[in-house]
Coordinates of C-alpha atoms in Angstrom, one line a residue:
M1 CA 8.7 -9.1 6.4
L2 CA 10.3 -11.5 3.9
R3 CA 12.7 -10.1 1.8
G4 CA 14.6 -10.1 -1.7
V5 CA 15.9 -13.1 -3.5
G6 CA 19.4 -14.0 -4.6
V7 CA 22.2 -16.3 -4.6
A8 CA 19.9 -19.2 -3.5
I9 CA 16.9 -17.9 -5.5
A10 CA 18.5 -15.0 -7.5
C11 CA 18.2 -11.6 -6.8
V12 CA 15.2 -9.4 -7.3
A13 CA 17.5 -7.0 -9.7
S14 CA 18.3 -9.4 -11.9
L15 CA 14.8 -11.3 -12.0
L16 CA 13.0 -7.9 -13.0
S17 CA 15.1 -5.7 -14.6
P18 CA 13.2 -5.8 -17.4
A19 CA 10.1 -4.2 -15.7
I20 CA 11.9 -2.2 -13.0
H21 CA 12.1 1.1 -15.5
A22 CA 8.4 1.7 -16.4
A23 CA 7.0 4.8 -15.5
D24 CA 4.0 4.6 -16.8
A25 CA 1.4 2.4 -14.6
A26 CA -0.7 2.3 -17.7
D27 CA 1.0 0.4 -19.7
S28 CA 2.0 -1.6 -17.1
V29 CA -1.3 -2.8 -16.4
T30 CA -2.5 -2.5 -20.1
G31 CA 0.3 -5.0 -20.4
A32 CA -0.8 -7.7 -18.0
Q33 CA -3.3 -10.1 -18.0
Q34 CA -3.8 -10.9 -14.3
M35 CA -3.9 -8.7 -11.2
I36 CA -3.6 -9.9 -7.6
L37 CA -5.8 -6.4 -5.6
V38 CA -5.4 -5.4 -2.6
I39 CA -7.2 -2.7 -0.8
T40 CA -7.2 -1.0 2.5
P41 CA -9.2 1.0 3.9
D42 CA -6.6 4.1 4.7
W43 CA -3.1 4.2 5.0
D44 CA -3.0 3.3 8.7
S45 CA -4.7 0.2 8.1
T46 CA -3.6 -3.7 8.9
Q47 CA -6.5 -5.2 7.0
A48 CA -7.4 -5.5 3.7
S49 CA -9.5 -7.1 0.8
L50 CA -7.6 -9.4 -1.8
R51 CA -9.3 -10.1 -5.1
R52 CA -8.1 -11.9 -8.6
F53 CA -8.9 -10.2 -11.8
E54 CA -8.1 -11.6 -14.7
Q55 CA -7.9 -9.0 -18.5
H56 CA -10.2 -10.7 -21.6
D57 CA -11.1 -8.2 -24.6
G58 CA -9.3 -5.4 -22.9
K59 CA -11.7 -5.4 -19.8
W60 CA -10.9 -7.0 -16.1
Q61 CA -13.1 -9.5 -15.1
A62 CA -13.1 -10.9 -11.5
V63 CA -12.1 -14.5 -11.1
S64 CA -12.3 -14.8 -6.8
L65 CA -14.7 -13.7 -4.2
P66 CA -12.7 -11.2 -1.7
H67 CA -10.2 -12.8 0.7
A68 CA -9.3 -11.1 3.9
V69 CA -5.5 -10.2 4.1
V70 CA -3.2 -8.7 6.4
I71 CA -0.2 -6.0 5.7
G72 CA 2.3 -4.3 7.6
K73 CA 1.9 -3.4 11.4
S74 CA 2.0 0.1 10.7
G75 CA -0.5 0.2 7.3
A76 CA 0.9 1.0 4.0
A77 CA 3.5 3.7 2.3
W78 CA 4.2 4.2 -1.6
G79 CA 6.4 1.8 -2.6
L80 CA 9.4 1.2 -5.4
G81 CA 7.8 -0.6 -8.4
L82 CA 6.0 -0.3 -11.6
H83 CA 4.5 3.2 -10.8
A84 CA 6.2 6.7 -11.0
P85 CA 6.3 8.2 -7.8
Q86 CA 3.4 9.4 -5.8
P87 CA 2.7 11.9 -2.8
G88 CA 2.0 10.5 0.8
P89 CA 4.0 7.9 2.5
Q90 CA 7.2 6.7 1.3
K91 CA 8.0 3.1 2.3
R92 CA 11.3 3.1 4.4
E93 CA 13.2 -0.2 5.7
G94 CA 11.9 -1.5 9.1
D95 CA 9.1 1.2 8.9
G96 CA 6.5 -1.7 9.2
R97 CA 4.9 -0.4 5.9
A98 CA 3.7 -2.3 3.5
P99 CA 4.4 -0.8 -0.2
A100 CA 1.8 0.7 -1.9
G101 CA 1.6 1.1 -5.6
I102 CA 2.2 -1.4 -8.9
F103 CA 4.8 -4.2 -8.7
S104 CA 5.4 -7.6 -10.7
I105 CA 6.1 -10.6 -9.2
G106 CA 8.5 -12.4 -8.9
P107 CA 9.4 -16.3 -8.1
A108 CA 7.7 -18.8 -5.1
F109 CA 9.3 -20.2 -2.4
G110 CA 9.0 -22.6 0.1
Y111 CA 9.4 -25.5 2.5
A112 CA 8.4 -27.6 0.1
S113 CA 10.4 -29.6 -2.4
S114 CA 8.1 -28.8 -5.2
V115 CA 4.6 -26.6 -4.7
A116 CA 1.4 -26.6 -7.5
T117 CA 2.4 -23.4 -8.9
G118 CA 3.6 -22.0 -12.6
L119 CA 5.6 -19.6 -11.3
D120 CA 9.2 -20.3 -10.6
Y121 CA 9.5 -22.3 -7.9
H122 CA 12.6 -22.3 -4.8
P123 CA 12.4 -24.4 -2.3
M124 CA 14.3 -22.8 0.7
T125 CA 16.7 -24.3 3.0
A126 CA 18.3 -23.9 6.7
A127 CA 21.0 -22.1 5.0
D128 CA 18.9 -19.3 3.1
Y129 CA 18.2 -15.8 4.6
C130 CA 17.2 -12.7 3.6
I131 CA 19.6 -9.8 3.9
D132 CA 17.4 -6.6 5.6
V133 CA 21.0 -4.8 6.0
S134 CA 20.6 -1.2 4.2
D135 CA 24.4 -0.8 3.7
S136 CA 25.3 -4.6 2.7
P137 CA 26.3 -5.3 -1.0
L138 CA 23.1 -8.0 -0.9
Y139 CA 20.8 -5.7 0.3
N140 CA 17.1 -6.6 -0.7
Q141 CA 18.0 -10.5 -1.8
I142 CA 17.9 -14.1 -0.9
V143 CA 21.4 -15.4 -0.1
D144 CA 22.7 -19.3 0.8
A145 CA 24.9 -18.6 3.8
G146 CA 26.7 -21.7 2.9
K147 CA 28.1 -19.9 -0.3
V148 CA 28.6 -16.1 0.7
G149 CA 29.9 -16.8 4.5
A150 CA 28.5 -15.8 7.9
K151 CA 30.0 -12.7 7.5
A152 CA 27.6 -11.8 4.8
I153 CA 24.2 -12.5 6.6
A154 CA 25.5 -10.9 9.9
G155 CA 22.7 -8.7 11.4
S156 CA 20.1 -10.1 9.0
T157 CA 16.9 -10.7 10.8
E158 CA 14.9 -13.0 8.2
P159 CA 16.0 -16.8 7.9
M160 CA 13.8 -18.2 5.6
R161 CA 13.3 -21.5 6.7
R162 CA 11.4 -20.0 10.1
D163 CA 10.4 -23.3 10.9
L164 CA 13.4 -24.4 11.5
H165 CA 15.1 -21.1 13.2
A166 CA 12.1 -19.8 14.8
A167 CA 10.3 -22.3 16.8
G168 CA 8.0 -24.0 14.0
D169 CA 7.0 -20.6 12.6
Q170 CA 5.1 -21.8 9.4
R171 CA 4.7 -18.1 7.9
Y172 CA 7.1 -18.4 5.2
K173 CA 5.9 -22.5 4.6
L174 CA 4.2 -20.7 1.1
G175 CA 4.8 -17.8 -0.4
F176 CA 5.8 -15.6 -3.7
V177 CA 8.0 -12.3 -4.0
I178 CA 6.5 -8.8 -4.7
A179 CA 8.9 -6.7 -6.8
H180 CA 9.2 -4.3 -4.2
N181 CA 12.4 -1.9 -4.6
A182 CA 13.8 -4.0 -7.2
L183 CA 17.1 -1.5 -7.8
R184 CA 17.8 -2.2 -4.4
T185 CA 17.5 1.2 -2.8
P186 CA 19.6 1.6 0.0
G187 CA 17.1 2.0 3.0
G188 CA 14.1 1.7 0.3
G189 CA 12.7 -1.2 2.0
S190 CA 13.8 -4.8 1.3
C191 CA 12.5 -8.4 0.4
I192 CA 8.8 -7.8 0.3
F193 CA 6.8 -11.3 -0.3
A194 CA 3.3 -12.6 0.1
H195 CA 3.1 -15.4 2.3
L196 CA 0.7 -17.1 5.1
W197 CA -0.7 -15.2 7.9
T198 CA -0.7 -16.6 11.5
N199 CA -4.4 -15.5 12.1
K200 CA -6.9 -13.1 10.7
D201 CA -5.9 -10.4 13.6
S202 CA -2.2 -10.6 13.2
T203 CA 0.3 -8.2 11.2
T204 CA 3.4 -8.5 9.2
A205 CA 6.3 -6.2 9.1
G206 CA 5.8 -4.9 5.5
C207 CA 4.4 -8.2 3.3
T208 CA 0.7 -9.2 2.8
A209 CA 0.1 -12.5 4.4
M210 CA -3.0 -14.3 4.2
A211 CA -4.7 -18.1 5.0
E212 CA -2.8 -21.2 3.4
P213 CA -5.8 -22.1 0.8
V214 CA -6.2 -18.7 -0.6
M215 CA -2.3 -18.8 -1.1
R216 CA -2.3 -21.8 -3.0
E217 CA -5.2 -21.1 -4.7
L218 CA -2.8 -17.4 -6.0
L219 CA 0.2 -20.1 -6.8
A220 CA -2.1 -22.3 -9.1
W221 CA -3.6 -19.4 -10.9
L222 CA -0.6 -17.4 -11.0
D223 CA 1.1 -17.8 -15.0
P224 CA 4.3 -15.9 -15.6
A225 CA 3.3 -15.7 -19.4
R226 CA 0.2 -13.5 -19.1
R227 CA 2.8 -10.8 -16.8
P228 CA 0.7 -10.5 -13.5
V229 CA 0.9 -7.9 -11.3
F230 CA 0.4 -7.0 -7.8
V231 CA -1.4 -3.8 -6.8
L232 CA -2.3 -2.8 -3.2
L233 CA -3.9 0.9 -2.9
P234 CA -6.0 2.5 0.3
R235 CA -9.0 3.1 -1.5
A236 CA -8.8 6.8 -1.1
E237 CA -6.1 6.3 -3.8
Y238 CA -7.8 3.7 -6.0
Q239 CA -10.6 5.8 -6.6
R240 CA -8.1 8.4 -7.4
L241 CA -5.7 6.7 -9.2
R242 CA -8.4 4.0 -11.2
Q243 CA -9.1 5.3 -14.5
T244 CA -5.5 6.8 -15.2
W245 CA -3.9 3.4 -14.4
R246 CA -6.6 1.6 -16.0
L247 CA -7.8 -0.4 -12.9
P248 CA -10.5 -2.9 -12.7
D249 CA -13.5 -0.9 -11.6
L250 CA -14.8 -2.6 -8.4
D251 CA -18.6 -0.9 -9.0
D252 CA -19.0 -3.2 -12.3
P253 CA -20.8 -6.5 -11.9
A254 CA -18.4 -8.1 -13.6
A255 CA -15.6 -7.0 -11.2
R256 CA -17.4 -8.0 -8.3

């Protein structure tokens, strides 16, 4: 699981504070012109399907075929995003579940000095760490250890340059922030990202992971001016909330 964004990128709370008070999911969706929609079979599934949508004349239209992605090793649970609280399992730190709901999309990150994307992009260094320690004042942020000091990152399990710290691991080579828990509520779950998968049978600690070509396609397409949102829902919750939240109708030929 990748975590929040701090000194090196600027914290998630700062980046997304204009949106984190939204309680009306329908308004959030109506204001968006791009959507990444991830649907899982149920709360406990680790496999999911990702599609891209654009809004034209008030109607969502699919702009990609479904792509296979993987999520948390324990499935999904309601996260803290642009939606009002919902009944059901709730995301907590360390539970291995990906946050469900509607979320703003933050900056992109990666190993390279630059990437083809309209998102704000931040290259990571060996000193960048995600802070997943709930009682830390830097919780749910990415920080530069050279600036905050070794004591500030003590206990963090998430170096952002996993290729340098974890035997060449490429999962964080490319990714972007999914703005879960932007207010950094202790224990609410930290630093949820989209990033690369190891393979189609792998899982994450709470992020959404995918093949590199799919990630590059997303990064090239995402446009902050179009207020993109990331939506993850089990199928039953999608069916329950589709009309209220004004989500794409997957039975509409234009949305397939």
